[in-house]
C-alpha positions as semicolon CSV with decimal commas, in nm:
position;residue;x (nm);y (nm);z (nm)
1;X;18,735;16,998;-2,405
2;X;18,897;16,989;-2,063
3;X;18,969;16,666;-1,883
4;X;18,729;16,771;-1,613
5;X;18,451;16,800;-1,872
6;X;18,532;16,460;-2,024
7;X;18,542;16,301;-1,685
8;X;18,203;16,454;-1,601
9;X;18,042;16,326;-1,915
10;X;18,195;15,976;-1,860
11;X;18,067;15,970;-1,506
12;X;17,718;16,066;-1,617
13;X;17,707;15,789;-1,886
14;X;17,834;15,532;-1,648
15;X;17,577;15,631;-1,388
16;X;17,293;15,604;-1,643
17;X;17,414;15,258;-1,747
18;X;17,431;15,140;-1,388
19;X;17,092;15,297;-1,318
20;X;16,949;15,114;-1,622
21;X;17,083;14,781;-1,510
22;X;16,972;14,841;-1,153
23;X;16,609;14,924;-1,262
24;X;16,564;14,619;-1,488
25;X;16,257;14,407;-1,365
26;X;16,339;14,082;-1,190
27;X;16,243;13,762;-1,387
28;X;15,980;13,665;-1,477
29;X;15,866;14,030;-1,477
30;X;15,959;14,224;-1,787
31;X;15,914;14,534;-1,997
32;X;16,069;14,410;-2,325
33;X;16,160;14,084;-2,489
34;X;16,529;14,169;-2,422
35;X;16,466;14,152;-2,050
36;X;16,353;13,790;-2,096
37;X;16,611;13,691;-2,360
38;X;16,905;13,831;-2,153
39;X;16,792;13,656;-1,840
40;X;16,962;13,327;-1,754
41;X;16,629;13,192;-1,617
42;X;16,444;13,309;-1,929
43;X;16,690;13,128;-2,156
44;X;16,684;12,811;-1,939
45;X;16,308;12,798;-1,946
46;X;16,274;12,922;-2,303
47;X;16,063;13,213;-2,179
48;X;16,197;13,470;-2,422
49;X;15,887;13,683;-2,496
50;X;15,754;13,960;-2,280
51;X;15,376;13,929;-2,276
52;X;15,164;14,151;-2,053
53;X;15,466;14,223;-1,832
54;X;15,570;13,854;-1,785
55;X;15,825;13,639;-1,963
56;X;15,642;13,371;-2,162
57;X;15,734;13,096;-2,407
58;X;15,538;13,249;-2,687
59;X;15,337;13,544;-2,804
60;X;15,185;13,376;-3,109
61;X;15,174;13,013;-3,235
62;X;15,450;13,104;-3,481
63;X;15,686;13,148;-3,184
64;X;15,647;12,780;-3,104
65;X;15,838;12,681;-3,419
66;X;15,635;12,356;-3,470
67;X;15,315;12,321;-3,674
68;X;15,181;12,070;-3,421
69;X;15,208;12,328;-3,138
70;X;14,999;12,634;-3,062
71;X;15,042;12,924;-2,819
72;X;14,797;12,917;-2,537
73;X;14,820;13,180;-2,265
74;X;15,194;13,217;-2,338
75;X;15,272;12,846;-2,332
76;X;15,339;12,623;-2,638
77;X;15,108;12,318;-2,623
78;X;15,030;12,034;-2,862
79;X;14,723;12,091;-3,083
80;X;14,450;11,836;-3,000
81;X;14,385;11,609;-3,297
82;X;14,680;11,735;-3,502
83;X;14,776;11,504;-3,783
84;X;14,997;11,481;-4,087
85;X;14,823;11,179;-4,239
86;X;14,520;10,964;-4,170
87;X;14,750;10,711;-4,001
88;X;14,792;10,960;-3,717
89;X;14,418;10,948;-3,639
90;X;14,237;10,703;-3,412
91;X;13,962;10,460;-3,524
92;X;13,802;10,537;-3,861
93;X;13,883;10,915;-3,845
94;X;14,065;11,083;-4,133
95;X;14,312;11,366;-4,147
96;X;14,171;11,693;-4,299
97;X;14,383;12,014;-4,297
98;X;14,605;11,866;-4,021
99;X;14,310;11,782;-3,797
100;X;14,159;11,436;-3,727
101;X;13,786;11,429;-3,797
102;X;13,491;11,211;-3,901
103;X;13,536;10,953;-4,172
104;X;13,288;11,131;-4,389
105;X;13,100;11,455;-4,412
106;X;12,873;11,361;-4,695
107;X;12,769;11,058;-4,900
108;X;13,013;11,161;-5,170
109;X;13,302;11,063;-4,945
110;X;13,174;10,702;-4,907
111;X;13,212;10,415;-5,148
112;X;12,945;10,247;-5,360
113;X;12,664;10,086;-5,158
114;X;12,740;10,292;-4,845
115;X;12,616;10,627;-4,708
116;X;12,749;10,872;-4,457
117;X;12,566;10,846;-4,124
118;X;12,690;10,997;-3,799
119;X;13,027;11,074;-3,954
120;X;13,091;10,707;-4,062
121;X;13,038;10,524;-4,390
122;X;12,777;10,251;-4,331
123;X;12,595;10,013;-4,559
124;X;12,307;10,178;-4,744
125;X;11,976;10,064;-4,592
126;X;11,761;9,839;-4,805
127;X;11,450;10,044;-4,723
128;X;11,326;10,345;-4,535
129;X;10,958;10,264;-4,521
130;X;10,729;9,967;-4,578
131;X;10,645;10,080;-4,930
132;X;11,009;10,020;-5,033
133;X;10,958;9,647;-4,964
134;X;10,775;9,375;-5,153
135;X;10,428;9,241;-5,085
136;X;10,389;9,080;-4,747
137;X;10,703;9,257;-4,611
138;X;10,771;9,545;-4,385
139;X;11,076;9,776;-4,330
140;X;11,254;9,736;-3,995
141;X;11,584;9,913;-3,917
142;X;11,650;9,955;-4,286
143;X;11,594;9,590;-4,380
144;X;11,294;9,430;-4,548
145;X;11,149;9,141;-4,350
146;X;10,841;8,927;-4,359
147;X;10,550;9,109;-4,201
148;X;10,368;8,919;-3,925
149;X;10,016;8,816;-4,004
150;X;9,757;9,056;-3,862
151;X;9,547;8,905;-3,586
152;X;9,188;8,862;-3,693
153;X;8,928;9,086;-3,537
154;X;8,621;8,984;-3,330
155;X;8,355;9,249;-3,392
156;X;8,042;9,372;-3,213
157;X;7,699;9,257;-3,344
158;X;7,401;9,501;-3,357
159;X;7,028;9,431;-3,336
160;X;6,704;9,597;-3,458
161;X;6,461;9,752;-3,211
162;X;6,314;9,520;-2,952
163;X;6,456;9,212;-3,126
164;X;6,710;8,935;-3,054
165;X;6,687;8,801;-3,412
166;X;7,006;8,808;-3,618
167;X;6,977;8,989;-3,954
168;X;7,201;8,927;-4,252
169;X;7,465;9,187;-4,137
170;X;7,486;9,027;-3,795
171;X;7,527;8,679;-3,946
172;X;7,809;8,795;-4,168
173;X;7,989;8,946;-3,872
174;X;7,940;8,633;-3,668
175;X;8,073;8,411;-3,950
176;X;8,398;8,609;-3,941
177;X;8,400;8,601;-3,560
178;X;8,354;8,226;-3,554
179;X;8,654;8,176;-3,789
180;X;8,865;8,415;-3,580
181;X;8,772;8,246;-3,251
182;X;8,876;7,907;-3,388
183;X;9,184;8,038;-3,552
184;X;9,311;8,209;-3,233
185;X;9,187;7,928;-3,008
186;X;9,037;8,169;-2,760
187;X;8,737;8,171;-2,529
188;X;8,491;8,454;-2,536
189;X;8,218;8,603;-2,318
190;X;7,926;8,752;-2,508
191;X;7,777;9,056;-2,335
192;X;7,422;9,144;-2,436
193;X;7,300;9,506;-2,420
194;X;6,979;9,707;-2,479
195;X;6,890;10,072;-2,538
196;X;6,718;10,294;-2,279
197;X;6,364;10,224;-2,393
198;X;6,180;9,974;-2,169
199;X;6,192;9,878;-1,804
200;X;6,513;9,764;-1,642
201;X;6,374;9,412;-1,604
202;X;6,262;9,391;-1,963
203;X;6,593;9,521;-2,093
204;X;6,790;9,268;-1,893
205;X;6,581;8,981;-2,038
206;X;6,612;9,127;-2,393
207;X;6,992;9,162;-2,369
208;X;7,015;8,804;-2,234
209;X;6,820;8,674;-2,538
210;X;7,051;8,864;-2,769
211;X;7,365;8,711;-2,604
212;X;7,220;8,361;-2,626
213;X;7,108;8,415;-2,988
214;X;7,471;8,502;-3,074
215;X;7,610;8,204;-2,885
216;X;7,370;7,964;-3,056
217;X;7,474;8,083;-3,400
218;X;7,846;8,061;-3,317
219;X;7,808;7,701;-3,198
220;X;7,620;7,619;-3,517
221;X;7,926;7,743;-3,708
222;X;8,150;7,499;-3,518
223;X;8,263;7,705;-3,224
224;X;8,292;7,489;-2,911
225;X;8,007;7,569;-2,662
226;X;8,259;7,534;-2,373
227;X;8,453;7,832;-2,507
228;X;8,153;8,071;-2,517
229;X;7,976;8,219;-2,213
230;X;7,713;8,493;-2,188
231;X;7,624;8,781;-1,960
232;X;7,337;9,036;-1,981
233;X;7,366;9,401;-1,886
234;X;7,039;9,551;-2,008
235;X;7,075;9,929;-2,047
236;X;7,332;9,971;-1,762
237;X;7,629;10,009;-1,994
238;X;7,526;10,251;-2,267
239;X;7,763;10,352;-2,543
240;X;7,560;10,666;-2,598
241;X;7,304;10,836;-2,382
242;X;7,000;10,905;-2,603
243;X;6,702;10,931;-2,370
244;X;6,387;10,756;-2,468
245;X;6,292;11,015;-2,729
246;X;6,634;11,022;-2,885
247;X;6,697;10,945;-3,260
248;X;6,702;10,588;-3,386
249;X;7,065;10,624;-3,500
250;X;7,164;10,693;-3,138
251;X;6,965;10,402;-2,987
252;X;7,107;10,159;-3,242
253;X;7,459;10,188;-3,099
254;X;7,329;10,048;-2,767
255;X;7,146;9,748;-2,910
256;X;7,448;9,519;-2,932
257;X;7,634;9,206;-2,829
258;X;7,999;9,261;-2,750
259;X;8,282;9,008;-2,720
260;X;8,533;8,989;-2,438
261;X;8,825;8,759;-2,535
262;X;8,944;8,547;-2,248
């Protein structure tokens, strides 16, 4: 081969090398990992991987070289909640598969007498409903406690047609009412009522007699007369509208004496 031919080939190779160097992208732009690794800036910043045309610290989490780091958008960052042991976790959290998490995931992870609730082991409740507790107790927030005594009831008294006389049923109700009034130490107003049959004036008078009949019986049972007042409404405050020809079962609901506790 002539010297001229050798010189020509050498010149072409040199030109190609120079052209290659001259065309290399400027950092942080790149085409290959070599462009980043050969760059002084790339080495100084540990941006040795070409990702989407830019030099980055990593392509995958394995490039970070530390199990506690992960690759995010080309940057190695610490994994939130990473742990090696439970001592690395805050509060009552535990380390599972190198991640801090709840103290428990099920009751099996808690000790005797405790259950898993909201990710924490807590004392097992004594009860979940009133039926789990003994007689006279109720369940409140998982604990059995004494149930408060139920307040006694003061009930309505009913009358027969066109009458203010107390029958046996009415007397039984009033006996319970009297005991309740005395137990609670309250005052009551007795409101007499009548059904729709009869004139307005007659029904007012009848409802007044009914209220007074109830008051008289209560005082005979020991209720203080000063704690009992009466008022008469006639047929102006009907429980049910029956019309005069309505059934007896309808009218009976209106023939009553009600109690307003004061």
